[in-house]
Coordinates of C-alpha atoms and ligand atoms in Angstrom, one line a residue:
M1 CA -55.0 -90.7 31.1
A2 CA -54.5 -89.7 34.7
E3 CA -55.7 -86.2 35.5
A4 CA -53.0 -83.9 36.8
K5 CA -53.8 -82.3 40.2
M6 CA -54.6 -78.6 40.1
Y7 CA -54.1 -76.3 43.1
Y8 CA -56.4 -73.4 43.9
E9 CA -56.8 -70.7 46.6
N10 CA -57.4 -73.0 49.6
D11 CA -54.3 -75.0 48.8
A12 CA -51.9 -72.1 49.4
D13 CA -51.0 -70.2 52.6
L14 CA -49.9 -66.6 52.2
N15 CA -48.7 -66.6 55.9
L16 CA -45.6 -68.5 54.8
L17 CA -44.4 -65.4 53.1
E18 CA -44.9 -63.0 56.0
N19 CA -41.6 -61.7 57.5
R20 CA -39.7 -62.5 54.3
T21 CA -38.2 -59.9 52.1
I22 CA -38.6 -60.8 48.5
A23 CA -36.2 -59.3 45.9
V24 CA -37.7 -59.1 42.4
L25 CA -34.8 -58.8 40.0
G26 CA -35.8 -56.9 36.8
Y27 CA -38.8 -54.7 36.3
G28 CA -39.7 -55.9 32.8
S29 CA -42.7 -57.8 31.6
Q30 CA -42.8 -60.3 34.4
G31 CA -40.9 -58.3 37.0
H32 CA -43.3 -55.3 37.2
A33 CA -46.3 -57.6 37.5
H34 CA -44.8 -59.8 40.2
A35 CA -43.6 -56.9 42.2
L36 CA -46.9 -55.0 42.2
N37 CA -49.0 -58.1 42.8
L38 CA -46.8 -59.2 45.7
K39 CA -47.0 -55.8 47.3
D40 CA -50.7 -55.6 46.9
S41 CA -50.9 -59.0 48.6
G42 CA -49.3 -57.3 51.6
L43 CA -45.7 -58.6 51.2
N44 CA -42.4 -57.0 51.6
V45 CA -40.8 -56.4 48.2
I46 CA -37.5 -54.9 46.9
V47 CA -37.1 -54.1 43.2
A48 CA -33.8 -54.4 41.5
Q49 CA -33.7 -52.5 38.2
R50 CA -30.7 -50.9 36.5
P51 CA -31.0 -47.2 35.7
G52 CA -31.1 -45.7 32.2
G53 CA -34.1 -47.3 30.5
N54 CA -37.9 -47.2 30.4
N55 CA -38.2 -50.0 33.0
Y56 CA -36.3 -47.9 35.5
N57 CA -38.5 -44.9 34.9
K58 CA -41.6 -47.1 35.2
A59 CA -40.4 -48.5 38.5
I60 CA -40.0 -45.0 39.9
E61 CA -43.4 -44.0 38.6
D62 CA -44.9 -47.0 40.3
G63 CA -43.4 -45.8 43.6
W64 CA -40.4 -48.1 44.0
K65 CA -36.9 -47.2 45.0
P66 CA -35.0 -49.5 42.7
V67 CA -31.6 -50.8 43.8
S68 CA -28.8 -52.8 42.1
V69 CA -29.1 -56.6 41.8
A70 CA -26.3 -57.1 44.3
E71 CA -27.9 -54.7 46.9
A72 CA -31.4 -56.3 46.5
V73 CA -29.9 -59.8 46.9
K74 CA -28.0 -58.9 50.1
Q75 CA -31.2 -57.7 51.8
A76 CA -33.5 -60.5 50.6
D77 CA -34.6 -63.8 52.0
W78 CA -36.1 -64.7 48.6
V79 CA -34.6 -63.8 45.2
N80 CA -36.8 -64.1 42.1
I81 CA -34.8 -63.8 38.9
L82 CA -36.9 -62.1 36.3
L83 CA -34.1 -61.1 34.0
P84 CA -33.9 -62.2 30.4
D85 CA -32.9 -65.9 30.3
E86 CA -29.7 -65.2 28.3
V87 CA -28.2 -62.9 30.9
Q88 CA -29.1 -64.8 34.0
G89 CA -26.0 -67.0 34.1
K90 CA -23.7 -64.0 34.1
V91 CA -25.7 -62.0 36.6
W92 CA -25.8 -65.1 38.9
Q93 CA -22.0 -65.4 38.8
E94 CA -21.3 -61.7 39.3
D95 CA -24.0 -60.3 41.5
I96 CA -26.3 -63.0 43.0
K97 CA -24.0 -66.0 44.1
P98 CA -21.6 -63.8 46.0
N99 CA -24.4 -62.0 47.9
I100 CA -27.3 -64.4 48.5
K101 CA -28.1 -65.3 52.1
K102 CA -27.5 -68.8 53.2
G103 CA -30.8 -70.8 53.1
A104 CA -32.6 -68.3 51.0
V105 CA -35.2 -69.1 48.3
L106 CA -34.1 -68.8 44.7
S107 CA -36.9 -68.7 42.2
F108 CA -37.5 -68.4 38.5
A109 CA -40.4 -67.9 36.0
H110 CA -38.8 -70.2 33.5
G111 CA -36.5 -73.2 33.9
F112 CA -33.9 -72.5 31.1
N113 CA -30.9 -71.6 33.3
I114 CA -31.4 -74.5 35.7
R115 CA -32.2 -77.0 33.0
F116 CA -29.2 -76.0 30.9
K117 CA -26.9 -75.6 33.9
Q118 CA -26.1 -71.9 33.4
I119 CA -26.9 -71.5 37.1
I120 CA -25.8 -74.2 39.5
P121 CA -27.2 -73.1 42.9
T122 CA -25.5 -74.1 46.2
S123 CA -27.2 -76.9 48.1
D124 CA -28.4 -74.6 51.0
L125 CA -30.9 -72.8 48.8
D126 CA -34.5 -73.7 48.0
V127 CA -34.8 -73.6 44.2
I128 CA -38.3 -73.3 42.8
M129 CA -40.2 -72.0 39.9
I130 CA -43.4 -70.0 39.6
A131 CA -44.2 -69.6 35.9
P132 CA -47.3 -67.7 35.0
K133 CA -48.7 -69.0 31.7
G134 CA -49.2 -65.5 30.2
P135 CA -47.3 -62.3 29.6
G136 CA -46.6 -59.9 32.5
H137 CA -49.2 -57.2 31.6
L138 CA -51.9 -59.9 31.9
V139 CA -50.5 -61.2 35.2
R140 CA -51.0 -57.7 36.5
R141 CA -54.3 -56.8 34.9
Q142 CA -56.0 -60.1 35.8
Y143 CA -54.8 -59.7 39.4
E144 CA -56.3 -56.2 39.5
E145 CA -59.6 -57.7 38.3
N146 CA -59.5 -60.5 40.9
K147 CA -58.8 -63.0 38.2
G148 CA -55.5 -64.8 37.8
V149 CA -53.3 -66.2 35.1
P150 CA -52.7 -70.0 35.7
C151 CA -49.2 -70.8 36.9
L152 CA -46.8 -73.8 36.8
I153 CA -44.7 -74.5 39.9
A154 CA -41.7 -76.7 40.3
V155 CA -39.2 -77.6 42.9
E156 CA -35.6 -78.3 41.9
Q157 CA -34.1 -78.2 45.5
N158 CA -36.0 -78.5 48.7
A159 CA -33.2 -77.5 51.1
N160 CA -35.4 -76.3 53.9
G161 CA -38.4 -78.7 53.7
K162 CA -41.1 -76.4 52.6
A163 CA -40.2 -75.6 49.0
K164 CA -43.4 -76.7 47.4
D165 CA -45.6 -74.8 49.9
L166 CA -43.5 -71.7 49.3
A167 CA -44.0 -72.0 45.6
L168 CA -47.8 -72.3 46.1
A169 CA -47.9 -69.3 48.4
Y170 CA -46.0 -67.2 45.9
A171 CA -48.3 -68.3 43.1
K172 CA -51.3 -67.3 45.3
A173 CA -49.7 -63.9 46.0
I174 CA -49.5 -63.1 42.3
G175 CA -53.0 -64.4 41.5
G176 CA -52.0 -67.8 40.1
T177 CA -54.2 -69.9 42.4
I178 CA -57.3 -68.2 41.1
G179 CA -56.5 -69.4 37.6
G180 CA -55.2 -72.7 38.9
V181 CA -51.7 -74.1 39.6
L182 CA -50.1 -77.2 38.1
E183 CA -46.9 -78.8 39.4
T184 CA -44.2 -79.6 36.9
T185 CA -40.4 -80.0 36.9
F186 CA -37.8 -77.5 35.6
A187 CA -37.0 -80.0 32.7
E188 CA -40.6 -80.5 31.7
E189 CA -41.5 -76.8 31.8
T190 CA -38.4 -75.7 29.9
E191 CA -38.6 -78.4 27.2
T192 CA -42.3 -78.0 26.6
D193 CA -42.1 -74.2 26.6
L194 CA -39.3 -74.1 24.1
F195 CA -41.1 -76.7 21.9
G196 CA -44.4 -74.9 22.0
E197 CA -43.0 -71.5 21.0
Q198 CA -40.8 -73.0 18.3
V199 CA -43.1 -75.5 16.7
V200 CA -46.6 -74.0 17.2
L201 CA -46.9 -70.6 18.7
C202 CA -44.2 -68.5 17.2
G203 CA -42.1 -70.4 14.6
G204 CA -44.8 -72.5 13.2
L205 CA -47.6 -70.0 13.2
V206 CA -45.6 -67.1 11.7
E207 CA -44.3 -69.2 8.8
L208 CA -47.8 -70.7 8.2
I209 CA -49.4 -67.3 8.0
N210 CA -46.7 -65.8 5.9
S211 CA -46.5 -68.7 3.5
G212 CA -50.3 -68.7 3.0
F213 CA -50.2 -64.9 2.4
E214 CA -47.4 -65.0 -0.1
T215 CA -48.9 -67.9 -2.0
L216 CA -52.1 -65.9 -2.6
V217 CA -50.2 -62.7 -3.5
E218 CA -47.9 -64.5 -5.9
A219 CA -51.0 -66.0 -7.6
G220 CA -52.2 -62.5 -8.3
Y221 CA -54.7 -61.9 -5.6
Q222 CA -55.0 -58.5 -3.8
P223 CA -52.6 -58.4 -0.8
E224 CA -55.3 -56.8 1.4
I225 CA -57.6 -59.8 0.8
A226 CA -54.7 -62.2 1.4
Y227 CA -54.0 -60.4 4.7
F228 CA -57.6 -60.7 6.0
E229 CA -57.8 -64.4 5.0
C230 CA -54.4 -65.5 6.3
L231 CA -53.7 -63.3 9.3
H232 CA -56.6 -61.3 10.5
E233 CA -58.9 -64.2 10.7
V234 CA -56.4 -66.3 12.7
K235 CA -57.4 -64.5 15.9
L236 CA -61.1 -65.1 15.3
I237 CA -60.5 -68.8 14.7
V238 CA -58.1 -69.1 17.6
D239 CA -60.6 -67.5 20.0
L240 CA -63.1 -70.2 19.1
I241 CA -60.6 -73.0 19.7
F242 CA -59.5 -71.3 22.9
E243 CA -63.2 -71.2 24.1
G244 CA -64.3 -74.6 23.1
G245 CA -61.7 -76.6 21.4
F246 CA -61.8 -77.8 17.8
S247 CA -65.4 -78.9 18.1
K248 CA -66.7 -75.5 18.9
M249 CA -64.7 -74.0 16.1
N250 CA -66.1 -76.6 13.7
C251 CA -69.6 -75.8 14.8
S252 CA -69.1 -72.2 14.1
I253 CA -67.4 -72.3 10.7
S254 CA -69.3 -73.4 7.6
D255 CA -69.5 -77.0 6.6
T256 CA -67.5 -76.1 3.5
A257 CA -64.7 -74.8 5.7
E258 CA -64.8 -77.9 7.8
Y259 CA -64.7 -80.2 4.8
G260 CA -61.7 -78.2 3.5
E261 CA -60.0 -78.6 7.0
Y262 CA -60.3 -82.4 6.6
V263 CA -59.2 -82.5 2.9
S264 CA -56.2 -80.2 3.2
G265 CA -55.0 -79.9 6.8
K266 CA -52.9 -83.1 6.6
R267 CA -51.4 -82.0 3.3
I268 CA -49.9 -79.0 5.1
I269 CA -48.8 -80.7 8.3
T270 CA -47.5 -84.0 6.9
E271 CA -45.7 -87.0 8.3
D272 CA -42.5 -85.2 7.3
T273 CA -43.5 -82.2 9.4
R274 CA -44.0 -84.4 12.4
K275 CA -40.6 -86.0 11.9
E276 CA -39.1 -82.5 11.9
M277 CA -41.1 -81.7 15.1
K278 CA -39.4 -84.7 16.8
K279 CA -36.0 -83.4 15.6
I280 CA -36.7 -80.0 17.0
L281 CA -37.6 -81.6 20.3
D282 CA -34.3 -83.6 20.2
D283 CA -32.4 -80.4 19.7
I284 CA -34.1 -78.8 22.7
R285 CA -33.5 -81.8 24.9
S286 CA -29.9 -82.3 23.9
G287 CA -29.1 -78.6 24.7
K288 CA -28.2 -77.9 21.1
F289 CA -30.8 -75.2 20.8
A290 CA -29.9 -73.6 24.2
N291 CA -26.2 -73.6 23.3
G292 CA -26.9 -72.0 20.0
W293 CA -28.9 -69.3 21.6
L294 CA -26.2 -68.6 24.3
K295 CA -23.5 -68.5 21.6
E296 CA -25.6 -66.2 19.5
N297 CA -25.8 -63.8 22.4
K298 CA -22.0 -64.0 23.0
D299 CA -21.5 -63.1 19.3
S300 CA -23.9 -60.1 19.6
R301 CA -26.8 -61.8 17.8
P302 CA -25.8 -61.7 14.1
F303 CA -28.4 -64.3 13.0
F304 CA -31.1 -63.0 15.3
N305 CA -30.7 -59.4 14.1
K306 CA -30.6 -60.3 10.5
E307 CA -33.8 -62.5 10.7
R308 CA -35.7 -59.8 12.7
K309 CA -34.9 -57.3 10.0
E310 CA -36.0 -59.6 7.3
V311 CA -39.3 -60.4 8.9
S312 CA -40.0 -56.6 9.4
K313 CA -39.5 -56.1 5.7
R314 CA -42.0 -58.7 4.6
T315 CA -44.9 -57.5 2.4
I316 CA -47.4 -58.8 4.9
E317 CA -46.0 -56.5 7.6
K318 CA -46.4 -53.4 5.4
V319 CA -49.9 -54.3 4.2
G320 CA -50.9 -55.2 7.8
A321 CA -49.6 -51.9 9.3
R322 CA -51.6 -50.0 6.8
L323 CA -54.8 -51.9 7.4
R324 CA -54.5 -52.0 11.2
S325 CA -54.0 -48.3 11.3
K326 CA -57.7 -48.0 10.3
M327 CA -58.9 -50.6 12.7
L328 CA -59.1 -48.3 15.7
W329 CA -60.5 -50.9 18.0
I330 CA -57.3 -52.9 17.9
K331 CA -55.4 -50.2 19.7
K332 CA -57.6 -50.4 22.8
Ligands
NDP401 P1 -38.0 -58.5 30.1 O1 -37.1 -58.5 28.9 O2 -39.4 -58.0 29.9 O3 -37.4 -57.8 31.3 C1 -36.1 -58.0 31.7 C2 -35.6 -57.1 32.8 O4 -34.3 -57.4 33.2 C3 -35.7 -55.7 32.5 O5 -36.1 -55.0 33.7 C4 -34.3 -55.4 32.1 O6 -33.9 -54.0 32.4 C5 -33.5 -56.3 33.1 N1 -32.2 -56.6 32.5 C6 -31.9 -57.0 31.3 N2 -30.6 -57.2 31.1 C7 -30.0 -57.0 32.3 C8 -28.7 -57.1 32.9 N3 -27.7 -57.5 32.1 N4 -28.5 -56.8 34.2 C9 -29.5 -56.4 34.9 N5 -30.8 -56.3 34.5 C10 -31.0 -56.6 33.2 O7 -38.1 -60.0 30.5 P2 -39.4 -61.0 30.8 O8 -40.1 -60.4 32.0 O9 -40.0 -61.3 29.5 O10 -38.6 -62.3 31.3 C11 -38.2 -62.5 32.6 C12 -38.3 -64.0 32.9 O11 -39.6 -64.4 32.9 C13 -37.6 -64.9 31.9 O12 -37.0 -66.0 32.6 C14 -38.7 -65.4 31.0 O13 -38.4 -66.6 30.4 C15 -39.8 -65.5 32.0 N6 -41.2 -65.5 31.5 C16 -41.6 -64.5 30.6 C17 -42.9 -64.4 30.2 C18 -43.3 -63.3 29.3 O14 -44.5 -63.4 28.9 N7 -42.6 -62.3 29.0 C19 -43.8 -65.5 30.5 C20 -43.3 -66.4 31.5 C21 -42.1 -66.4 31.9 P3 -33.7 -53.0 31.2 O15 -35.0 -52.4 30.9 O16 -32.7 -52.0 31.7 O17 -33.1 -53.8 30.0
MG402 MG1 -43.5 -69.8 26.7

């Protein structure tokens, strides 16, 4: 397979961002990290954050003078939308589109609204993505430690001829070119991101852990033991895989565990499971998943809220809360 090109510090030029005012819309997980990193990289930043919540108070504590989205957009040469994906379409229509400067840069940290056409930008705008592959608090913490979370960049519209260089410069300003930057498209980033979180990271993992736990408890084993085996140890195993792939993990576990991996793994993830993975990917690509999520939000989230409540009532959550309260190192 051809190797994808990675971009690092010397591939990006921060000077391209001088004399531009960058509006960061939203001071949540990504917003606070981008705003602070951009400022510490010497750039001119305005923060838009609505009053009334914790994020507003945090923005004030961090020394910003937060303004409304409309106000920030009016003043900016670059608008980065770091609002929840499900509200971006509405905020675009009401506050961004009527106020954005001609020829400005419009950027995102995730491709959802462009890929599923909730935002259709005018042709004068550069439309790009800078998507850190990690949560906001890590984007900030790693920057402070002179490390950096790897980023994906993408260009949807190159109206003014320098869109990719601008995306690279922005990635550098938030620390991304230390970790490494990879170019993608809005479609590839959105589809793979949704697939990863549904099939492996969130949907798949949560149900795998819980099903293993409940199988042991229903068979009469102590819930505490089931918790350690099926949840607590996940992190220890994933750390090994993260550091050195499956081979490193296999070197570190016992040969008995490795034999069990080969005997039972494919009984759990079967050909049928793979078929279902393909169907989930089809639902993502056709827009069925996105439309469902947008409709769910229009209806005030009946399914989402019911499921969230049910997960919180699971036995594993109660057992876990009790055990973790004694594991003082976790809180650090
Ligand atoms: P958060 O939920 O952490 O923050 C959202 C921000 O938007 C908050 O400041 C919130 O303010 C504000 N906001 C919410 N609703 C409205 C509204 N109707 N009008 C105005 N402001 C509003 O979001 P994230 O940082 O998680 O996500 C932002 C973007 O980054 C998304 O596109 C996401 O996909 C992407 N992303 C997120 C990652 C992550 O790890 N979290 C990783 C990579 C990309 P308030 O506090 O008042 O609600
Ligand atoms: Mg993701």
